Coordinates of C-alpha atoms in Angstrom, one line a residue:
M1 CA 134.2 91.5 130.3
N2 CA 131.8 89.6 128.0
Y3 CA 129.0 92.1 127.6
F4 CA 127.0 89.9 125.2
R5 CA 127.0 86.9 127.5
I6 CA 125.9 88.9 130.5
A7 CA 123.1 90.6 128.5
I8 CA 121.9 87.3 127.2
S9 CA 121.8 85.8 130.7
F10 CA 119.7 88.8 131.9
L11 CA 117.3 88.4 129.0
R12 CA 116.9 84.6 129.6
K13 CA 115.8 85.3 133.2
R14 CA 112.8 87.3 131.9
W15 CA 112.3 85.6 128.6
L16 CA 108.5 85.8 128.5
F17 CA 108.5 89.6 129.1
T18 CA 111.2 89.9 126.5
L19 CA 109.2 87.9 124.0
I20 CA 106.1 90.1 124.4
I21 CA 108.1 93.2 123.7
I22 CA 109.7 91.6 120.7
I23 CA 106.3 90.7 119.2
E24 CA 105.0 94.3 119.9
I25 CA 108.0 95.9 118.2
A26 CA 107.8 93.5 115.2
A27 CA 104.1 94.2 114.8
L28 CA 104.8 98.0 114.8
L29 CA 107.5 97.7 112.2
V30 CA 105.3 95.5 110.0
L31 CA 102.3 97.9 110.2
T32 CA 104.5 100.9 109.4
N33 CA 106.2 99.2 106.5
V34 CA 102.9 98.0 105.1
M35 CA 101.6 101.6 105.2
I36 CA 104.6 103.1 103.5
A37 CA 104.8 100.3 100.9
T38 CA 101.1 100.8 100.1
V39 CA 101.5 104.5 99.7
H40 CA 104.7 104.1 97.7
S41 CA 102.9 101.6 95.4
K42 CA 100.1 104.1 94.7
Q43 CA 102.4 107.0 94.2
M44 CA 104.5 104.9 91.8
V45 CA 101.4 104.4 89.6
Y46 CA 100.4 108.0 89.8
E47 CA 103.7 109.7 89.1
P48 CA 104.1 109.0 85.4
Y49 CA 100.6 110.4 84.7
K50 CA 100.6 113.2 87.3
K51 CA 101.6 116.0 84.8
I52 CA 98.9 115.0 82.3
L53 CA 96.3 114.9 85.0
S54 CA 97.2 118.5 86.1
E55 CA 96.0 119.7 82.7
N56 CA 92.5 120.9 81.7
G57 CA 90.8 118.0 80.0
V58 CA 88.9 114.7 80.2
M59 CA 89.5 111.0 79.9
L60 CA 87.9 109.6 76.7
D61 CA 87.1 105.9 76.3
V62 CA 86.9 105.0 72.6
S63 CA 86.6 101.2 72.9
N64 CA 83.5 101.5 70.8
L65 CA 85.7 102.3 67.8
D66 CA 87.3 98.8 68.1
I67 CA 83.9 97.3 67.0
M68 CA 83.5 100.0 64.4
E69 CA 80.6 101.7 66.2
C70 CA 80.3 105.5 66.3
E71 CA 77.4 108.0 66.0
N72 CA 79.6 110.8 64.8
E73 CA 79.3 111.2 61.0
D74 CA 82.8 112.8 60.8
I75 CA 84.3 109.7 62.3
K76 CA 82.5 107.0 60.3
P77 CA 84.9 107.3 57.3
F78 CA 87.7 106.1 59.5
L79 CA 85.7 103.0 60.3
E80 CA 84.7 101.8 56.9
T81 CA 87.2 99.0 56.5
W82 CA 88.9 98.8 59.9
P83 CA 89.0 100.9 63.1
D84 CA 91.6 103.5 62.2
K85 CA 92.0 105.0 65.6
K86 CA 95.3 106.7 64.7
S87 CA 93.5 108.8 62.1
V88 CA 90.6 109.5 64.5
K89 CA 93.1 110.7 67.0
G90 CA 94.8 113.0 64.5
Y91 CA 91.4 114.3 63.3
L92 CA 90.2 115.2 66.8
E93 CA 93.5 117.0 67.6
K94 CA 93.2 119.1 64.5
R95 CA 89.5 119.8 64.6
L96 CA 89.2 120.5 68.3
S97 CA 92.7 122.0 68.9
V98 CA 93.3 119.4 71.7
K99 CA 96.2 117.2 72.6
I100 CA 95.6 113.5 73.1
Y101 CA 97.9 111.2 75.1
C102 CA 97.6 107.5 75.0
S103 CA 99.6 104.3 74.8
D104 CA 99.9 102.3 71.6
S105 CA 99.4 98.6 71.0
L106 CA 102.0 96.8 69.0
S107 CA 100.9 93.5 67.3
F108 CA 102.9 91.3 64.9
W109 CA 101.3 89.4 62.1
D110 CA 103.3 86.3 62.9
M111 CA 104.1 84.7 66.2
T112 CA 107.4 86.4 67.0
G113 CA 109.1 87.8 70.1
P114 CA 108.6 86.6 73.7
H115 CA 105.7 84.2 74.4
S116 CA 103.4 83.6 77.3
V117 CA 104.0 80.6 79.5
M118 CA 100.8 81.2 81.6
Y119 CA 97.9 78.9 81.7
K120 CA 95.3 80.8 79.7
D121 CA 97.4 82.0 76.8
R122 CA 100.4 79.7 76.8
G123 CA 102.4 80.1 73.6
N124 CA 100.8 83.3 72.5
T125 CA 102.7 86.5 71.9
L126 CA 102.6 89.3 74.5
S127 CA 100.5 92.4 74.7
Y128 CA 102.7 95.5 74.0
Y129 CA 102.4 98.9 75.6
L130 CA 104.2 101.6 73.7
L131 CA 104.5 104.7 75.9
D132 CA 105.4 108.3 75.3
G133 CA 109.0 109.0 76.3
D134 CA 107.9 111.4 79.1
I135 CA 105.7 108.8 80.7
L136 CA 108.2 105.9 80.2
S137 CA 111.0 107.9 81.8
K138 CA 108.9 108.4 85.0
M139 CA 108.0 104.7 85.3
S140 CA 109.5 103.1 88.3
F141 CA 107.6 99.8 88.7
P142 CA 110.0 97.4 90.6
L143 CA 112.1 95.1 88.4
S144 CA 113.3 91.6 89.4
C145 CA 116.3 92.2 87.2
G146 CA 117.7 94.5 84.6
R147 CA 116.7 98.2 84.1
W148 CA 114.1 100.3 82.4
P149 CA 114.4 100.7 78.6
S150 CA 115.8 103.8 77.0
V151 CA 113.5 106.1 75.1
E152 CA 115.4 105.8 71.8
R153 CA 117.0 102.7 70.2
N154 CA 120.4 101.7 71.7
S155 CA 123.7 102.1 70.0
D156 CA 123.2 98.8 68.2
G157 CA 120.0 100.0 66.7
E158 CA 117.9 97.7 69.0
I159 CA 114.5 98.4 70.5
E160 CA 114.7 98.0 74.3
I161 CA 111.8 96.4 76.1
I162 CA 110.9 95.2 79.5
V163 CA 108.6 92.3 80.1
S164 CA 106.3 91.2 82.9
G165 CA 106.6 87.8 84.6
G166 CA 104.9 84.8 82.9
T167 CA 106.9 84.8 79.7
D168 CA 109.7 82.7 78.2
A169 CA 112.0 85.8 77.9
Q170 CA 115.3 86.0 79.6
L171 CA 117.3 89.1 80.5
D172 CA 119.3 90.3 77.4
S173 CA 117.3 88.0 75.1
V174 CA 117.2 89.5 71.5
Y175 CA 114.4 88.9 69.1
D176 CA 114.5 89.5 65.4
T177 CA 111.1 91.1 64.5
P178 CA 109.6 92.9 61.6
A179 CA 109.9 96.1 63.6
G180 CA 113.6 95.5 64.2
K181 CA 115.7 93.7 66.8
M182 CA 114.2 93.9 70.3
R183 CA 116.3 93.3 73.4
V184 CA 114.9 92.5 76.8
V185 CA 116.6 94.9 79.2
G186 CA 114.5 94.3 82.2
I187 CA 111.9 91.9 83.8
L188 CA 109.2 93.2 86.1
T189 CA 108.5 91.6 89.5
D190 CA 105.8 89.0 89.6
S191 CA 103.4 91.5 91.2
T192 CA 103.1 94.7 89.3
Y193 CA 100.8 97.0 87.3
K194 CA 100.0 97.4 83.7
P195 CA 100.4 100.8 82.1
I196 CA 97.2 102.5 81.0
G197 CA 95.9 100.9 77.8
S198 CA 92.4 99.8 77.0
D199 CA 91.2 98.3 80.3
V200 CA 89.1 99.9 83.0
D201 CA 87.8 98.5 86.2
R202 CA 85.0 100.2 88.1
T203 CA 84.0 97.2 90.2
G204 CA 82.1 98.3 93.3
M205 CA 81.7 101.9 92.2
E206 CA 78.4 103.7 92.2
P207 CA 77.8 105.2 88.7
G208 CA 77.4 108.9 88.7
I209 CA 78.6 109.2 92.3
D210 CA 82.0 107.7 92.7
C211 CA 84.8 109.4 90.7
D212 CA 87.5 107.6 88.7
S213 CA 91.1 107.6 89.9
I214 CA 94.2 106.6 88.1
F215 CA 93.8 103.2 89.8
N216 CA 90.7 102.4 87.7
Y217 CA 92.9 102.5 84.6
C218 CA 96.3 101.2 85.7
L219 CA 95.4 97.7 86.7
P220 CA 97.4 95.2 88.8
F221 CA 98.9 92.1 87.3
D222 CA 100.3 89.1 89.2
I223 CA 101.5 85.8 87.6
N224 CA 100.3 83.9 90.7
T225 CA 96.7 85.1 90.5
N226 CA 96.2 86.0 86.8
L227 CA 95.7 83.1 84.3
G228 CA 97.2 85.0 81.4
G229 CA 98.0 88.4 80.0
P230 CA 101.8 88.9 80.3
F231 CA 102.9 92.1 78.6
A232 CA 105.9 94.1 77.4
V233 CA 106.6 97.8 77.6
A234 CA 108.7 100.0 75.2
S235 CA 109.0 103.5 74.0
K236 CA 107.0 104.9 71.1
S237 CA 109.9 106.8 69.7
A238 CA 111.9 103.6 69.3
F239 CA 109.7 102.6 66.4
G240 CA 109.7 104.2 63.0
E241 CA 107.0 104.2 60.4
E242 CA 104.9 101.1 60.2
K243 CA 106.1 98.4 57.8
D244 CA 104.8 95.0 56.7
G245 CA 104.6 92.4 59.5
Y246 CA 103.2 94.5 62.3
N247 CA 100.7 97.1 63.3
I248 CA 100.8 100.0 65.8
I249 CA 97.3 101.0 67.0
P250 CA 96.4 103.5 69.8
H251 CA 94.8 101.9 72.9
S252 CA 91.3 103.0 73.8
L253 CA 91.8 105.1 76.9
W254 CA 92.7 108.7 75.8
F255 CA 93.8 111.6 78.0
V256 CA 92.4 114.6 76.1
S257 CA 94.0 117.9 77.1
Y258 CA 92.1 121.1 76.2
G259 CA 95.3 123.2 76.5
D260 CA 94.6 126.9 77.1
L261 CA 90.8 126.5 76.5
S262 CA 89.2 128.1 79.6
D263 CA 85.7 129.3 78.4
D264 CA 83.1 127.1 80.1
E265 CA 80.8 127.1 77.1
A266 CA 83.6 126.2 74.7
I267 CA 84.8 123.4 77.1
A268 CA 81.2 122.0 77.3
S269 CA 81.0 122.1 73.5
V270 CA 84.2 120.1 73.0
T271 CA 83.2 117.6 75.7
A272 CA 79.8 117.1 74.1
Y273 CA 81.6 116.5 70.7
L274 CA 83.9 114.0 72.3
N275 CA 80.9 112.1 73.7
T276 CA 79.7 111.6 70.2
V277 CA 83.0 109.9 69.4
G278 CA 83.5 107.8 72.6
S279 CA 82.5 108.0 76.2
V280 CA 83.4 110.6 78.8
Q281 CA 82.3 109.9 82.4
Y282 CA 79.7 112.5 83.3
G283 CA 81.0 115.4 85.4
Q284 CA 84.5 114.0 85.5
T285 CA 87.7 115.7 84.2
L286 CA 91.4 115.0 84.4
G287 CA 91.3 117.2 87.5
T288 CA 88.7 115.1 89.3
I289 CA 90.8 112.0 88.5
A290 CA 93.8 113.6 90.1
E291 CA 91.8 114.7 93.1
E292 CA 90.4 111.2 93.6
T293 CA 93.8 109.6 93.2
E294 CA 95.4 111.9 95.8
R295 CA 92.4 111.4 98.1
Q296 CA 92.8 107.6 97.9
I297 CA 96.6 107.9 98.6
N298 CA 96.0 110.2 101.6
D299 CA 93.2 107.9 102.8
I300 CA 95.8 105.3 103.5
Y301 CA 97.5 107.6 106.0
Y302 CA 94.1 108.6 107.5
R303 CA 93.1 104.9 108.0
M304 CA 96.4 103.5 109.2
M305 CA 98.1 106.4 111.1
P306 CA 95.8 106.2 114.2
I307 CA 96.6 102.5 114.5
I308 CA 100.3 103.0 114.1
I309 CA 100.5 106.0 116.5
T310 CA 98.6 104.0 119.1
A311 CA 100.8 101.0 118.6
A312 CA 103.9 103.2 118.8
I313 CA 102.8 104.6 122.1
M314 CA 102.0 101.2 123.5
V315 CA 105.3 99.7 122.3
L316 CA 107.3 102.7 123.6
S317 CA 105.6 102.6 126.9
G318 CA 106.3 98.9 127.1
M319 CA 110.0 99.4 126.2
I320 CA 110.5 102.2 128.7
G321 CA 108.7 100.2 131.4
S322 CA 110.5 97.0 130.7
T323 CA 113.8 98.8 130.8
A324 CA 113.0 100.4 134.1
I325 CA 111.9 97.0 135.6
M326 CA 115.0 95.4 134.2
M327 CA 117.2 98.0 135.8
L328 CA 115.5 97.8 139.2
R329 CA 115.9 94.0 139.2
Q330 CA 119.5 94.2 138.0
I331 CA 120.6 97.1 140.1
K332 CA 122.2 94.8 142.7
S333 CA 124.1 93.0 140.0
F334 CA 125.4 96.3 138.6
G335 CA 126.4 97.3 142.2
I336 CA 128.4 94.1 142.5
F337 CA 130.0 94.8 139.1
L338 CA 131.0 98.2 140.3
L339 CA 132.5 96.9 143.5
C340 CA 134.5 94.4 141.4
G341 CA 136.1 97.2 139.4
C342 CA 133.7 97.7 136.5
R343 CA 133.0 101.2 135.3
K344 CA 129.6 102.7 135.1
R345 CA 129.9 102.8 131.3
D346 CA 130.4 99.0 131.3
C347 CA 127.0 98.7 133.0
L348 CA 125.6 101.1 130.4
Y349 CA 127.0 98.9 127.7
I350 CA 125.2 95.9 129.1
A351 CA 121.9 97.7 129.3
S352 CA 122.3 99.1 125.8
L353 CA 123.2 95.6 124.5
E354 CA 120.1 94.1 126.1
T355 CA 117.9 96.7 124.4
G356 CA 119.8 96.3 121.1
I357 CA 119.3 92.6 121.1
I358 CA 115.5 92.9 121.7
I359 CA 115.1 95.5 118.9
S360 CA 117.4 93.5 116.5
I361 CA 115.4 90.3 117.0
A362 CA 112.1 92.2 116.5
A363 CA 113.5 93.7 113.3
I364 CA 114.4 90.3 112.0
A365 CA 111.0 89.0 112.9
A366 CA 109.3 91.9 111.1
Y367 CA 111.4 91.2 108.0
A368 CA 110.4 87.6 108.1
G369 CA 106.7 88.5 108.5
L370 CA 106.9 90.8 105.4
F371 CA 108.7 88.1 103.5
I372 CA 105.9 85.6 104.4
M373 CA 103.3 88.1 103.3
K374 CA 105.0 88.5 99.9
K375 CA 105.2 84.7 99.5
L376 CA 101.5 84.3 100.3
G377 CA 100.6 86.9 97.8
Y378 CA 99.5 89.7 100.1
D379 CA 101.7 92.2 98.3
Y380 CA 99.3 91.8 95.3
L381 CA 96.1 91.8 97.4
I382 CA 97.1 94.9 99.4
G383 CA 99.3 96.5 96.7
L384 CA 102.7 96.8 98.2
S385 CA 105.9 98.3 96.7
F386 CA 108.9 98.5 99.0
G387 CA 111.6 101.1 98.5
A388 CA 114.4 103.0 100.2
D389 CA 111.8 105.0 102.2
N390 CA 110.9 101.7 104.0
I391 CA 114.5 101.2 105.1
I392 CA 114.9 104.9 106.2
L393 CA 111.7 104.9 108.2
S394 CA 112.4 101.6 109.8
A395 CA 115.9 102.8 110.8
I396 CA 114.4 106.0 112.3
M397 CA 111.8 104.1 114.3
I398 CA 114.4 101.6 115.6
L399 CA 116.8 104.5 116.6
M400 CA 113.9 106.3 118.3
L401 CA 112.9 103.2 120.3
F402 CA 116.5 102.6 121.3
V403 CA 117.2 106.2 122.4
L404 CA 114.0 106.7 124.3
S405 CA 114.2 103.4 126.1
M406 CA 117.7 104.1 127.2
I407 CA 117.0 107.4 128.9
M408 CA 115.9 105.9 132.2
P409 CA 118.7 103.3 132.5
L410 CA 121.3 106.1 131.8
G411 CA 120.0 108.2 134.7
M412 CA 119.8 105.2 137.1
I413 CA 123.3 104.0 136.3
R414 CA 124.8 107.4 136.6
S415 CA 123.3 107.9 140.1
V416 CA 124.0 104.3 141.3
S417 CA 126.1 103.9 144.5
P418 CA 127.4 100.4 144.9
F419 CA 127.7 100.6 148.7
S420 CA 124.2 101.8 149.3
I421 CA 122.8 99.2 146.9
I422 CA 124.5 96.3 148.7
K423 CA 123.5 97.7 152.1
E424 CA 119.8 98.1 151.0
N425 CA 119.7 94.6 149.5

């Protein structure tokens, strides 16, 4: 018995109704995957810095030091000839008994290493983000190929780096630089994020009212929308002492941890001193940044869950209703099948195959829709990062739809009597 051919013939007889159900299921899968991918993208950005943001401290912006401006007399000696932010960082850690976390910027004196192929800075060398090993090991931004770099140099003594899109680098390219040989071990996807460095974006925020989140500091990058600015990422510990030919300078956004300092007056004093060196957002701490970050992540659920639950109820109702109508219209056919020697489980196979075909087509349509969204750049505009949890959740939803929609056909087929059906019809 050709179950597939029979199932297709039944679906063709009610093609319009089937098409509507397919569209509904596909829309539900797209909505759910967009929500999960958006949350995954945000959590992916947050995770490397989550431990630091759990500490007692503040975010300090010292971009004023880059132009050698500072009101603090203790800091001015470090700015006499050039902005020695590394010495400023060490001075503050010693004087205030704090711990400062930040990424470093690597720059070569000559044009060496990978180059940009983007419109604005074509032919220029990349921006380099050197990260602490603990942060780098937790980075999981999606790669188009390769892997994330190791914290230390590899067995060949090479510095491992990953690069963004928009460069002339190829996977496993090796560059001879003043800092040592650098090997490209991974290339990020076209739509990604930059690690926290010197850039901050507070567009649309009300000063003194809206709190910063990690997303104000870890900014998106896409080679299809950005005109320039490709970058590379490596581990700080892969570099030794500075030598001729390159400089390593701290970026301007510093996480300042107060450690065990708990006295409110002492904390206020340290914060006031930091404000004479750089800029601390009034009333904000590492804790408020963490709270705002988590609030924004949870807000995705709050905004999208009602829509998804409503859509799920509508789709499930439609699936159950369509299956019931299908069975009522096909019950005579099943009665004839039974009279011709078919078993009830054969009828169940046909009904299951009909439902399976509908859901399979809907899943393919949903995947096509997500693929089109990616090609049109919506993954950058929305901020999407797909992972294994998307596959798992989609599989669970598909299984749930299939099982629940088969409850009624199962009961009807088990109770069917071929003779009574033929007599009634």
